[in-house]
Short mmCIF file of C-alpha atoms in Angstrom, two decimals:
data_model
loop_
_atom_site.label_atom_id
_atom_site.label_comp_id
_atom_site.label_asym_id
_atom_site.label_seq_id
_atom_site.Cartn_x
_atom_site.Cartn_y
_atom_site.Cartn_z
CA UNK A 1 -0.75 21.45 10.33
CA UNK A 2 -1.15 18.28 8.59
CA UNK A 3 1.89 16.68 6.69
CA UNK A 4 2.87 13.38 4.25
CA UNK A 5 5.05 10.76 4.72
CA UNK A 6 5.89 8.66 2.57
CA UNK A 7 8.95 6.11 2.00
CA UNK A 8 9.70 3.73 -1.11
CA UNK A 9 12.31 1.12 -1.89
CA UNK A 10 13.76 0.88 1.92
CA UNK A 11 13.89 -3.18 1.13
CA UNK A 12 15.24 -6.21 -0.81
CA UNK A 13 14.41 -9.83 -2.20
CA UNK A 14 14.16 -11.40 1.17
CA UNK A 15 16.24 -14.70 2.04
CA UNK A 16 15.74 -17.38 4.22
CA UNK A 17 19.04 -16.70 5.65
CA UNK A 18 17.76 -13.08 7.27
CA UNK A 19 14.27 -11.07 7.97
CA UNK A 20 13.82 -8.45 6.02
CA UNK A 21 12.12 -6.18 7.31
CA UNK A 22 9.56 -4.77 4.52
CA UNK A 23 8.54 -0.55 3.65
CA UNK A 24 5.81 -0.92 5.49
CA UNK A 25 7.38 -1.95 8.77
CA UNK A 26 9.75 0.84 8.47
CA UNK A 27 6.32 3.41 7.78
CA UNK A 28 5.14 1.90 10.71
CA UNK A 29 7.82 2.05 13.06
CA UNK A 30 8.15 6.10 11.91
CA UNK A 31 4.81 6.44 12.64
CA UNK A 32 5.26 5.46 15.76
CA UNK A 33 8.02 7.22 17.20
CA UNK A 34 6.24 10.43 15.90
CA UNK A 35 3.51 9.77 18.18
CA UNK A 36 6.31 8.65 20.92
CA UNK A 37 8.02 11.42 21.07
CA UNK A 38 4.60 13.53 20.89
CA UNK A 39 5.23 15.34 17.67
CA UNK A 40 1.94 14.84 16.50
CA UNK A 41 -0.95 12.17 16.02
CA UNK A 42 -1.08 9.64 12.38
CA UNK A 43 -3.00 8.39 10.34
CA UNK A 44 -2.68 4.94 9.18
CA UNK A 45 -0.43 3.89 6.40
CA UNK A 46 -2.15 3.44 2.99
CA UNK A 47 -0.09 1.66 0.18
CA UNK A 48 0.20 2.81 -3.01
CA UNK A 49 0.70 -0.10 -6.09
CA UNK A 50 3.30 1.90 -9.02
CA UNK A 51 4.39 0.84 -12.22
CA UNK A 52 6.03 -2.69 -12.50
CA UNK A 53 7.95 -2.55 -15.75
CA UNK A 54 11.28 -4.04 -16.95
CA UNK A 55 13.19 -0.86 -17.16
CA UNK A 56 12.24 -0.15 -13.30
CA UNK A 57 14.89 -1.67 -10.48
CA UNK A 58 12.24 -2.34 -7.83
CA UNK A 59 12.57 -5.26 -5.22
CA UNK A 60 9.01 -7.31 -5.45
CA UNK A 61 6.37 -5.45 -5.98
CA UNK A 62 6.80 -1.76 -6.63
CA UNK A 63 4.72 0.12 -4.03
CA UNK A 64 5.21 3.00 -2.13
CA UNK A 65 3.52 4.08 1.88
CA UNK A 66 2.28 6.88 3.01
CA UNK A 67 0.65 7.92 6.39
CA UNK A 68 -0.94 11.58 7.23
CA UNK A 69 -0.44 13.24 10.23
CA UNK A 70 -1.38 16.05 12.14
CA UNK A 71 1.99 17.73 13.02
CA UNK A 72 3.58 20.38 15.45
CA UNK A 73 5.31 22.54 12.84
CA UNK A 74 8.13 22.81 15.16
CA UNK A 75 9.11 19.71 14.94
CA UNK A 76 8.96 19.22 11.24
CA UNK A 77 13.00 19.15 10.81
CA UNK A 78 13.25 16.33 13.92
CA UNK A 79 11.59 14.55 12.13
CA UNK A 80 12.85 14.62 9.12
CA UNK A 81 16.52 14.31 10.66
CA UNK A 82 14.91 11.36 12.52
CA UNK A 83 13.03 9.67 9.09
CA UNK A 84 16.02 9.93 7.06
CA UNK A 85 18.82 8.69 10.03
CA UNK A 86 16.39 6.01 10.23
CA UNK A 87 15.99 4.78 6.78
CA UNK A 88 19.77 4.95 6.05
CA UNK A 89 20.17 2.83 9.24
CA UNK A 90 17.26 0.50 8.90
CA UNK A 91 16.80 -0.28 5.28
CA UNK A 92 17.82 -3.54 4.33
CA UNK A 93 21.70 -3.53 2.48
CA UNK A 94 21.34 -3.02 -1.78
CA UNK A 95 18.05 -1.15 -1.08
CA UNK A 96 17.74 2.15 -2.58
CA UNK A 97 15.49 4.19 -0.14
CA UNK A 98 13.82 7.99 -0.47
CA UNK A 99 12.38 9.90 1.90
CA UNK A 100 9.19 12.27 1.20
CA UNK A 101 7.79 14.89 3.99
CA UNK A 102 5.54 17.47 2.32
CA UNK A 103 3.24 19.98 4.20
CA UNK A 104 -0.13 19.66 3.17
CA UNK A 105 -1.32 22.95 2.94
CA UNK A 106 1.99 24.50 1.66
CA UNK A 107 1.61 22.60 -1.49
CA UNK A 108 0.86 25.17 -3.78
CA UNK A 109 0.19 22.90 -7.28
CA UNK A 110 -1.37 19.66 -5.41
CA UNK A 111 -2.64 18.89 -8.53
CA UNK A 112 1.11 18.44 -9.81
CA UNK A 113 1.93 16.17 -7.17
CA UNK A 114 -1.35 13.80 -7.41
CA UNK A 115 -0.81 14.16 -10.92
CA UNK A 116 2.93 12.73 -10.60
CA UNK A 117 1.91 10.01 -8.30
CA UNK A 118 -0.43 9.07 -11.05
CA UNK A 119 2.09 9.02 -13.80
CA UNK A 120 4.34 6.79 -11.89
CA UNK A 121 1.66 4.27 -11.68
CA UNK A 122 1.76 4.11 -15.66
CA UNK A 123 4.82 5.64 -17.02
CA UNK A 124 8.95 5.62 -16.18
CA UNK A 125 10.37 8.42 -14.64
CA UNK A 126 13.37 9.29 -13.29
CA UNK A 127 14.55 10.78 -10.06
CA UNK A 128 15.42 14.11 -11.76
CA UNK A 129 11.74 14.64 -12.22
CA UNK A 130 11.08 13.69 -9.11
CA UNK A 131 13.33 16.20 -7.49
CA UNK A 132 12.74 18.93 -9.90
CA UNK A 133 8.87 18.73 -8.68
CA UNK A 134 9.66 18.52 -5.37
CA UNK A 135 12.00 21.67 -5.46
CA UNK A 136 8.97 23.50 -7.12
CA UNK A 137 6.62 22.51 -4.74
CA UNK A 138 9.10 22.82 -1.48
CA UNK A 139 9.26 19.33 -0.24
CA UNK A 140 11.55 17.43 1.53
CA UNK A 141 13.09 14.51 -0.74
CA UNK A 142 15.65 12.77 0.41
CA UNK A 143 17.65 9.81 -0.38
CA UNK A 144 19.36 7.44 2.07
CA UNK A 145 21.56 4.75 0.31
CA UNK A 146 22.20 2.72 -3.01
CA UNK A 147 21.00 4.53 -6.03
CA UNK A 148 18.51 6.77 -4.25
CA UNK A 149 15.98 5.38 -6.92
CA UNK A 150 13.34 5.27 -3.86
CA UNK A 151 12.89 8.66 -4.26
CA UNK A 152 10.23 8.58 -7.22
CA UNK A 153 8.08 6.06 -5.43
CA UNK A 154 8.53 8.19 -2.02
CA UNK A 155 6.89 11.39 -3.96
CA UNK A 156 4.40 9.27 -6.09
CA UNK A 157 3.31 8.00 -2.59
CA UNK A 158 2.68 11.69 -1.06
CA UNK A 159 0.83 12.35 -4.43
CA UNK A 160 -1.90 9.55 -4.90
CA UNK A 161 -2.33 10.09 -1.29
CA UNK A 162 -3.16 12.91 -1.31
CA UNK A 163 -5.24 12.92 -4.24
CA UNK A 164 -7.26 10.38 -2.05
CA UNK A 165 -8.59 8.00 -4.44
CA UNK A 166 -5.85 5.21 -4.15
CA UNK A 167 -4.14 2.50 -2.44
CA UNK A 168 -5.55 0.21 0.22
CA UNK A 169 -5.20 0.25 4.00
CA UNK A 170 -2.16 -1.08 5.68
CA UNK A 171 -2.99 -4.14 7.59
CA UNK A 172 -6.20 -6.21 8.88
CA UNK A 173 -9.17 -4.39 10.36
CA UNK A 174 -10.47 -5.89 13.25
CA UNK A 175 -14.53 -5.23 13.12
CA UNK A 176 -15.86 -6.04 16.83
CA UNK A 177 -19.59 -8.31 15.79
CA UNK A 178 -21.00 -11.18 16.87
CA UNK A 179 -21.96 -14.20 14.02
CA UNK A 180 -20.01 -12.22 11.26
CA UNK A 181 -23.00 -10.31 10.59
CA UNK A 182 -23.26 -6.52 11.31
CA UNK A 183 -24.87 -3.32 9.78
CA UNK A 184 -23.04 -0.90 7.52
CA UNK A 185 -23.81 1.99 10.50
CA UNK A 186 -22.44 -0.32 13.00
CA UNK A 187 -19.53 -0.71 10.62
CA UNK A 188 -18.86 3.15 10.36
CA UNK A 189 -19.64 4.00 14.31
CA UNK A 190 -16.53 1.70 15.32
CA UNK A 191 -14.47 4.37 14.16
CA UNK A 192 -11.97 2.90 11.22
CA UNK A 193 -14.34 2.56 8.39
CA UNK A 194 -15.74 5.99 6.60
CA UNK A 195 -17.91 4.41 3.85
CA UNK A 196 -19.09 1.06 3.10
CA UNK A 197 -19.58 1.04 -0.56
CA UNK A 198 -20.34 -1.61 -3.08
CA UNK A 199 -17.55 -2.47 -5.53
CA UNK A 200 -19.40 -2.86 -8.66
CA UNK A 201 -22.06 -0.85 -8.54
CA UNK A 202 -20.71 2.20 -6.02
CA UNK A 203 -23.52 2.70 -4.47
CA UNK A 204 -22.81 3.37 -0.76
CA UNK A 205 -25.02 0.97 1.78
CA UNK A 206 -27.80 2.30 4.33
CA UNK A 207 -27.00 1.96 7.64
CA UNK A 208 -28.98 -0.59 8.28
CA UNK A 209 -27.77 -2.51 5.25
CA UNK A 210 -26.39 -6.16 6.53
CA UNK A 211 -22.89 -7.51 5.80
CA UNK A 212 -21.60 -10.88 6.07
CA UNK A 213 -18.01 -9.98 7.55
CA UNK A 214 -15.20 -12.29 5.77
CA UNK A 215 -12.00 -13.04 7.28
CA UNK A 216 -10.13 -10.49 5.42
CA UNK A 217 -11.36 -6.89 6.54
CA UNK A 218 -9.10 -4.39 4.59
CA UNK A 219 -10.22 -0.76 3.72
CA UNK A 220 -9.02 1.08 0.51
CA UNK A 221 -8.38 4.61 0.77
CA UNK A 222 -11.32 6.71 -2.13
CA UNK A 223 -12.57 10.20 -2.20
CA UNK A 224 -10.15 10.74 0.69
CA UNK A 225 -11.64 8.28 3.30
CA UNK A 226 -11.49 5.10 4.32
CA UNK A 227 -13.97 2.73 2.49
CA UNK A 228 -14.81 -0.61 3.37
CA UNK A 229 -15.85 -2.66 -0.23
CA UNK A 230 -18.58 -5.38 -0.55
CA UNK A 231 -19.91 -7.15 -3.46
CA UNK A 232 -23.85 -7.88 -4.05
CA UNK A 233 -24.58 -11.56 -2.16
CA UNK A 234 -28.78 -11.72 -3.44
CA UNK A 235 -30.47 -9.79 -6.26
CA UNK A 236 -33.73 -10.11 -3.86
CA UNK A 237 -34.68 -8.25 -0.70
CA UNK A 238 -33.54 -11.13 1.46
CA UNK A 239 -31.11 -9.93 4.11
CA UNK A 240 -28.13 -10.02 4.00
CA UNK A 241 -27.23 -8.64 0.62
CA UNK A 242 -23.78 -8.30 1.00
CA UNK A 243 -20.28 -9.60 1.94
CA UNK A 244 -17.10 -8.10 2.46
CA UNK A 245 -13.98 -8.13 -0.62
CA UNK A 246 -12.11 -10.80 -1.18
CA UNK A 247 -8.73 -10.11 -0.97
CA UNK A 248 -8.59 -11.17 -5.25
CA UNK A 249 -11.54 -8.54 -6.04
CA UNK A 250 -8.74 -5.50 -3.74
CA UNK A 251 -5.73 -6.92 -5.98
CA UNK A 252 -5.61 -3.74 -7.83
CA UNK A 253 -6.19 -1.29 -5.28
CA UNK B 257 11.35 -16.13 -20.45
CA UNK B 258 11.09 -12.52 -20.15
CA UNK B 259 13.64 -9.80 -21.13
CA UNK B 260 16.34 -10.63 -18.40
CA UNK B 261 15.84 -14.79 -19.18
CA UNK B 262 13.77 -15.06 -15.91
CA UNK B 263 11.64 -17.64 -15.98
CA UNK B 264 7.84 -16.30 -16.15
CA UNK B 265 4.79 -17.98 -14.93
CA UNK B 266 3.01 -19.00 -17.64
CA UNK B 267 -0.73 -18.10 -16.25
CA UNK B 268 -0.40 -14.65 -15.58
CA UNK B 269 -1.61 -12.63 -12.45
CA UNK B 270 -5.26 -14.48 -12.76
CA UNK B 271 -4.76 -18.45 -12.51
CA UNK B 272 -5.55 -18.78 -8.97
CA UNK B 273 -5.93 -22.22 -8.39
CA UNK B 274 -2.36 -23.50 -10.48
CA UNK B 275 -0.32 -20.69 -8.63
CA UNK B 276 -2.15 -22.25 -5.34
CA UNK B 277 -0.97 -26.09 -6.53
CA UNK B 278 2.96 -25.02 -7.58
CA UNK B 279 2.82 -23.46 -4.05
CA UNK B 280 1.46 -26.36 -1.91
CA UNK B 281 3.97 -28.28 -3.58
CA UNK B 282 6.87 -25.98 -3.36
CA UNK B 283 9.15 -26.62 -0.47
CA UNK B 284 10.47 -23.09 -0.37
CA UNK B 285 7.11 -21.17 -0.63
CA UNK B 286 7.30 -18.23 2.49
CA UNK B 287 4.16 -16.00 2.93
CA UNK B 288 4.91 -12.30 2.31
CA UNK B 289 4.20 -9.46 4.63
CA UNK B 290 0.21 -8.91 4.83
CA UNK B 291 0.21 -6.20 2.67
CA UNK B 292 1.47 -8.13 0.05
CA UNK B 293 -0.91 -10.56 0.03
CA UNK B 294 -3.25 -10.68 -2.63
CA UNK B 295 -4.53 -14.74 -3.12
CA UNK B 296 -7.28 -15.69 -1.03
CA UNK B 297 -5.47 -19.03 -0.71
CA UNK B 298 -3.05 -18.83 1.96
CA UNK B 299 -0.24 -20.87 0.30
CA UNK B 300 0.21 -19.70 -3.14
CA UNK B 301 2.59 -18.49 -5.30
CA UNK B 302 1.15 -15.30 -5.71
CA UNK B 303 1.28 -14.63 -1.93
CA UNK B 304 4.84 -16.00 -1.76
CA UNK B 305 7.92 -13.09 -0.79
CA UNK B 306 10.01 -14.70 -2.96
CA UNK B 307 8.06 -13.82 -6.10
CA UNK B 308 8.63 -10.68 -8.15
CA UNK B 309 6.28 -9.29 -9.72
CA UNK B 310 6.21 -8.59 -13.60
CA UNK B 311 4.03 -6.42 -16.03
CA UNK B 312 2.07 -9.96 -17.17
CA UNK B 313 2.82 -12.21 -14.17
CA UNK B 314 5.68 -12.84 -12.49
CA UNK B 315 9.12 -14.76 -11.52
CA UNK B 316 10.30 -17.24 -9.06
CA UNK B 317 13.17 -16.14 -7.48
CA UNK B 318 13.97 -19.12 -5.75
#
């Protein structure tokens, strides 16, 4: 079966006294020990961008991260015993983190849940909503310390990821090429990269469509896959036409 | 100033190359986690953990 996790808030304002070790750290160290202890095989961690707003107590930045996984039902309470031991342990002191495990296929209103992960991109909520929906909807949401407030961003997470049309990749993506240049099918056959699609138009590339690599390779996560963005280099049929996103032009993935 | 008398950037989350010069010249600046980063120059405030982000810009929490 295929699940969702997804953690918020697990951090603070770092100092230069101590490392902090940020959400997505924690997401991938979870990750990691599912695959450890051989309770299934992830996905990688997509990030999620939710509402910054004065009324909202987040630490930086206000994002939530998820990762999918393909998941030995019988060890769906290990790990959420593990996940949650782990947050309260691991996230940093004055962090307020939440825990979200839901069961893909056992959602019966996904449309709910995207549609929540949507709404905390633009509006406040609070965690009663949060747990009220997750009640409905039988997933696991759990807080683990401070105010618990994590546990709006931890759903919103599970939501927009599911609904597969948000949030960027986790991390730089390492493209094996020589010269920088390679060809949108030798892109996709390397395994990480779904779609290469063009930012401003959205027209997906041909195959053998050239693309000046830059140093910052980082897919974003649309109509459920992983897509690799470029932007138009030459009007004119003179190859190569296009060049990978800056990270400015993925700022609001 | 913004609500809580935090001290706001004045240029918003677009001015890319004065966030880049308060940063170069900023003794404290400390690249966030990767994730975070969203400035194509490496040292800039914008890319900086100890910057908190607001609806129009953001705040220096140094």
């Amino acid at each position: 079966m295929r699940i969702l996790v997804s953690i918020d808030d697990t951090d603070t304002m770092k100092t230069d006294s101590g490392e902090v070790r940020g959400t997505g750290e924690l997401a991938q160290l979870i990750m990691q020990e599912v695959e450890n202890r051989g309770w299934g095989k992830c996905d990688p961690i997509t990030r999620h961008q939710l509402l910054v707003h004065p009324d909202i107590p987040y630490t930086s930045h206000n994002s939530a991260m998820c990762f999918e996984a393909e998941f030995d039902y019988n060890k769906l309470s290990y790990l959420i015993n593990f996940a949650s031991d782990f947050l309260t342990s691991e996230s940093a002191p004055d962090s307020d983190p939440g825990l979200c495990v839901a069961v893909n296929d056992r959602i019966s209103r996904p449309g709910w849940l995207i549609g929540f992960g949507y709404m905390a991109k633009n509006i406040i909520l609070t965690k009663e909503q949060a747990y009220d929906l997750a009640e409905k909807l039988d997933i696991h949401l759990s807080e683990h310390g401070g105010t618990g407030q994590g546990v709006i961003g931890a759903l919103a997470g599970a939501g927009l990821r599911l609904g597969g049309n948000d949030g960027r990749y986790k991390g730089k993506l390492k493209i094996k090429n020589e010269d920088n240049l390679i060809t949108a099918g030798e892109i996709c056959a390397q395994g990480k990269i779904d779609l290469v699609k063009c930012l401003d138009e959205g027209i997906t590339l041909n195959d053998d469509d050239l693309v000046i690599l830059g140093d910052h390779i980082k897919p974003v996560r649309l109509y459920g896959k992983s897509v690799l963005l470029v932007s138009r280099i030459a009007a004119d049929n003179t190859r190569p036409q296009w060049q990978t996103c800056s990270k400015k032009q993925l700022k609001d993935f | 100033m913004t609500d809580k008398s935090e001290r706001e950037f004045s240029g918003g989350k677009e001015d890319w190359d004065v966030a880049a010069q308060l940063a170069e010249n900023c003794s404290e600046f400390k690249a966030d986690d990767e994730d975070e980063i969203v400035a194509d120059e490496p040292v800039s405030c914008y890319n900086c953990r100890f910057r908190r982000w607001t609806r129009d810009s953001f705040v220096c929490c140094k």
